[in-house]
XYZ file of C-alpha atoms in Angstrom:
301
model
C 93.284 136.480 -98.714
C 96.129 135.971 -96.273
C 97.089 132.443 -95.294
C 96.149 130.804 -98.603
C 99.508 130.907 -100.378
C 99.213 127.233 -101.330
C 96.317 127.901 -103.682
C 96.247 129.163 -107.249
C 94.186 132.243 -108.065
C 91.413 130.173 -109.617
C 91.228 128.189 -106.363
C 91.207 131.335 -104.238
C 88.116 132.356 -106.189
C 86.375 129.189 -104.932
C 86.803 129.968 -101.232
C 83.739 130.976 -99.190
C 83.219 134.723 -98.977
C 82.887 136.563 -95.680
C 79.122 136.452 -96.193
C 79.277 132.688 -96.798
C 81.166 132.235 -93.512
C 78.590 134.350 -91.685
C 75.743 132.324 -93.210
C 77.482 129.059 -92.273
C 77.727 130.238 -88.676
C 73.986 130.968 -88.682
C 72.529 127.973 -90.490
C 75.317 125.418 -89.967
C 75.907 124.307 -93.548
C 77.363 125.534 -96.829
C 77.076 124.480 -100.477
C 80.475 124.918 -102.118
C 81.540 126.107 -105.512
C 82.767 123.431 -107.939
C 85.786 122.036 -106.068
C 86.224 118.841 -108.112
C 86.557 118.582 -111.860
C 84.271 116.183 -113.711
C 87.310 113.964 -114.267
C 88.016 113.841 -110.524
C 84.395 113.014 -109.736
C 84.434 110.257 -112.348
C 87.722 108.979 -110.922
C 86.024 108.614 -107.524
C 83.297 106.510 -109.132
C 85.855 104.281 -110.851
C 87.928 103.936 -107.677
C 84.830 103.039 -105.663
C 83.954 100.254 -108.089
C 87.476 98.827 -107.745
C 87.118 99.123 -103.970
C 83.819 97.226 -104.006
C 85.511 94.531 -106.108
C 88.071 94.066 -103.329
C 91.032 96.254 -104.289
C 92.965 97.755 -101.364
C 96.246 99.636 -101.531
C 96.671 98.855 -97.844
C 94.519 97.338 -95.148
C 93.897 98.449 -91.607
C 96.356 96.763 -89.226
C 93.499 96.091 -86.806
C 89.761 95.972 -87.480
C 88.009 98.395 -85.118
C 84.875 97.295 -83.336
C 81.667 98.317 -85.105
C 83.342 99.843 -88.155
C 81.391 99.910 -91.435
C 82.842 97.543 -94.037
C 80.267 96.495 -96.636
C 81.108 93.363 -98.648
C 79.312 91.911 -101.701
C 77.833 89.143 -99.565
C 75.912 91.774 -97.597
C 73.585 92.266 -100.553
C 71.983 95.255 -102.261
C 71.600 97.404 -99.178
C 73.108 100.818 -98.518
C 76.864 100.298 -98.572
C 79.052 102.012 -95.992
C 82.829 101.561 -95.945
C 84.977 103.411 -93.405
C 88.617 104.509 -93.711
C 88.653 104.694 -97.516
C 91.123 107.583 -97.197
C 93.589 105.123 -95.662
C 92.895 102.064 -97.788
C 92.657 103.525 -101.296
C 95.342 105.814 -102.716
C 93.275 107.152 -105.637
C 90.453 108.184 -103.321
C 92.891 109.603 -100.766
C 94.609 111.801 -103.352
C 91.344 113.483 -104.305
C 90.118 113.871 -100.720
C 93.401 115.563 -99.829
C 92.980 118.180 -102.572
C 94.086 121.412 -100.830
C 91.022 123.442 -101.781
C 88.762 121.086 -99.788
C 90.794 121.580 -96.623
C 91.064 125.310 -97.250
C 87.281 125.691 -97.563
C 86.796 123.721 -94.339
C 89.366 125.865 -92.526
C 87.707 129.084 -93.651
C 84.245 127.936 -92.603
C 85.442 126.653 -89.228
C 87.757 129.663 -88.838
C 90.527 127.189 -88.084
C 94.288 127.343 -88.558
C 94.593 123.738 -89.735
C 92.382 120.868 -90.848
C 92.973 117.116 -90.525
C 90.914 114.212 -91.794
C 89.073 112.495 -88.971
C 87.348 109.742 -90.945
C 86.043 109.065 -94.453
C 83.144 106.774 -95.337
C 82.292 105.614 -98.842
C 78.498 105.467 -99.263
C 76.366 103.849 -101.972
C 72.566 104.042 -101.983
C 71.157 101.472 -104.413
C 68.323 102.689 -106.661
C 65.719 100.710 -104.701
C 63.071 103.051 -103.323
C 61.734 100.530 -100.794
C 65.176 99.674 -99.333
C 64.955 100.805 -95.694
C 68.730 100.979 -95.192
C 68.817 103.854 -97.698
C 67.143 106.113 -95.137
C 69.622 107.867 -92.857
C 67.644 109.138 -89.877
C 68.170 112.520 -88.241
C 71.418 112.801 -86.297
C 74.315 115.143 -85.557
C 77.851 113.857 -85.996
C 79.315 115.056 -82.709
C 77.065 112.629 -80.833
C 79.159 109.807 -82.278
C 82.435 111.582 -81.461
C 82.265 111.923 -77.659
C 86.022 111.394 -77.394
C 86.658 114.623 -79.333
C 87.254 117.902 -77.509
C 86.428 120.191 -80.435
C 82.956 121.435 -81.262
C 84.160 123.079 -84.476
C 84.551 119.843 -86.437
C 82.692 119.579 -89.716
C 81.815 117.156 -92.486
C 82.145 117.486 -96.243
C 79.476 115.492 -98.080
C 80.930 114.727 -101.520
C 78.651 113.160 -104.154
C 80.257 111.854 -107.338
C 77.432 113.143 -109.552
C 74.562 115.586 -109.613
C 72.785 114.780 -106.337
C 69.072 115.546 -106.100
C 66.235 115.032 -103.639
C 65.011 112.158 -105.837
C 68.366 110.430 -105.340
C 68.232 110.869 -101.566
C 70.516 113.851 -101.165
C 71.572 115.132 -97.753
C 68.946 117.176 -95.921
C 69.982 119.824 -93.382
C 68.034 121.129 -90.383
C 69.188 124.722 -90.614
C 70.300 126.369 -87.381
C 70.136 123.197 -85.284
C 73.891 123.390 -84.552
C 73.165 126.376 -82.300
C 70.792 124.484 -80.019
C 72.145 124.516 -76.481
C 69.917 121.787 -75.027
C 70.303 118.301 -76.516
C 69.078 114.814 -75.754
C 71.086 112.748 -73.313
C 70.584 109.342 -74.968
C 73.166 106.874 -73.731
C 73.861 103.767 -75.773
C 75.110 102.089 -72.603
C 71.926 102.683 -70.617
C 69.461 100.630 -72.637
C 68.663 103.338 -75.184
C 68.314 102.145 -78.803
C 71.569 101.901 -80.729
C 70.001 104.018 -83.462
C 69.715 107.331 -81.632
C 68.993 109.249 -84.813
C 65.211 109.189 -84.646
C 62.553 111.722 -85.446
C 61.458 112.010 -81.827
C 64.973 113.009 -80.754
C 65.090 115.782 -83.341
C 61.631 116.996 -82.370
C 62.439 116.704 -78.682
C 65.609 118.753 -79.028
C 63.727 121.356 -81.078
C 61.101 121.615 -78.334
C 63.765 121.884 -75.616
C 65.248 124.828 -77.502
C 61.952 126.582 -78.174
C 61.996 125.864 -81.929
C 58.511 125.356 -83.361
C 59.218 125.576 -87.096
C 62.029 123.292 -88.306
C 63.691 124.293 -91.571
C 64.568 121.030 -93.350
C 66.521 121.696 -96.547
C 67.241 118.900 -99.066
C 70.321 120.270 -100.841
C 70.639 119.853 -104.606
C 74.384 119.386 -105.113
C 75.683 119.748 -108.679
C 78.466 117.423 -109.836
C 81.845 118.561 -108.494
C 80.272 120.604 -105.694
C 79.910 119.463 -102.075
C 78.299 120.515 -98.836
C 80.001 121.232 -95.516
C 78.050 120.975 -92.276
C 78.824 121.669 -88.630
C 79.337 118.700 -86.313
C 76.335 119.726 -84.167
C 73.933 120.174 -87.107
C 71.057 117.724 -87.421
C 70.908 116.150 -90.870
C 69.801 112.972 -92.650
C 68.822 111.640 -96.050
C 65.896 109.858 -97.664
C 65.155 107.149 -100.179
C 66.881 106.834 -103.522
C 63.935 107.060 -105.918
C 66.134 107.628 -108.986
C 67.216 105.070 -111.573
C 70.909 105.239 -110.591
C 72.845 104.560 -107.391
C 73.672 107.543 -105.210
C 77.433 107.545 -104.696
C 79.227 109.774 -102.210
C 81.864 110.104 -99.523
C 81.228 111.539 -96.090
C 84.511 113.217 -95.182
C 84.753 114.089 -91.488
C 87.239 116.838 -90.696
C 88.823 118.086 -87.461
C 90.352 121.455 -86.650
C 93.725 121.885 -84.963
C 92.229 122.189 -81.478
C 90.763 118.699 -81.468
C 92.239 116.215 -79.018
C 91.209 112.943 -77.406
C 89.206 113.031 -74.200
C 87.950 110.008 -72.250
C 84.205 109.415 -72.349
C 82.299 107.244 -69.902
C 78.795 105.872 -70.199
C 76.271 106.271 -67.401
C 77.153 102.816 -66.083
C 80.793 103.860 -65.729
C 82.166 101.970 -68.712
C 84.534 103.887 -70.978
C 83.278 104.396 -74.516
C 86.068 104.471 -77.114
C 85.905 105.680 -80.705
C 86.888 103.226 -83.431
C 90.087 105.222 -84.089
C 91.408 104.468 -80.670
C 92.758 101.016 -81.572
C 94.459 102.361 -84.704
C 96.220 105.631 -83.955
C 99.549 106.080 -82.224
C 99.718 107.092 -78.584
C 100.675 110.426 -77.027
C 103.349 110.699 -74.350
C 100.731 110.120 -71.660
C 99.395 107.011 -73.388
C 96.153 108.356 -74.830
C 95.073 108.058 -78.498
C 96.758 110.685 -80.677
C 94.237 112.350 -82.987
C 97.086 114.029 -84.872
C 98.462 110.701 -86.133
C 99.581 111.590 -89.688
C 99.108 108.046 -90.974
C 95.416 107.646 -90.156
C 94.417 111.293 -89.637
C 96.499 113.274 -92.133
C 96.591 117.059 -92.280
C 94.990 118.421 -95.449
C 95.341 122.145 -94.759
C 97.687 123.915 -94.811
C 99.641 121.714 -97.172
C 102.898 120.519 -95.641
C 106.040 121.789 -97.345
C 108.011 119.187 -99.285
């Protein structure tokens, strides 16, 4: 395969086939081959435990508004911690493994892939814990300052991830829906826009009467990739162990900042916008290598 000179032959064998790329374009998600070794997956678990105990290799220079930053005092709820790719070197090294970026580039048919954000997620094994339920949503809704509609997310569990554990569930084909809800968090709409009625409403607007909801069983070392417009969510953790994962948001080379205004005229920023460097015209630079590093192709030394 041309353009993959940075990969070894055994890694080339892990890339999506032409049929996989076609299927991704149709259903909006892909279950990868084994991209992480068991040792790498276990290293993510160990690094996450150090992170929860307070270890940071570096801290954000500014705390963005409304970023997720679980602390022990928050209790045994679902833990969400943003920017782990910036704050923890051990986690960052694994997330920047070239094969992950190469798979994303092939699926998105992109020339280059950069990290956009990375969130460490921990679902406690408490079936009745309501915070464990991630309601239906599509990621691009939360990225209105992004120009690209080819962005995608790698969901990376650190272990065998089953429906019992609350694995990610995909609504196949929903990324191709042309008509979507116009909920506006500045207009009095609920902050949690990811509700069942929004999914059903968008399905109805697009003439879809039979939703295909697929809870994906992800073996250890494997991961899923889903399109930024694909509806997805996850359920309760009914297993005896915590569900540990990272949601790795990825951007293609075409993505740039664009201003976004709410219906009342106020500008709505993304949490990155206080962190990244500025372009020549003073807007947030979504190619900032410090916060949004390129993972594919690998830069030459």
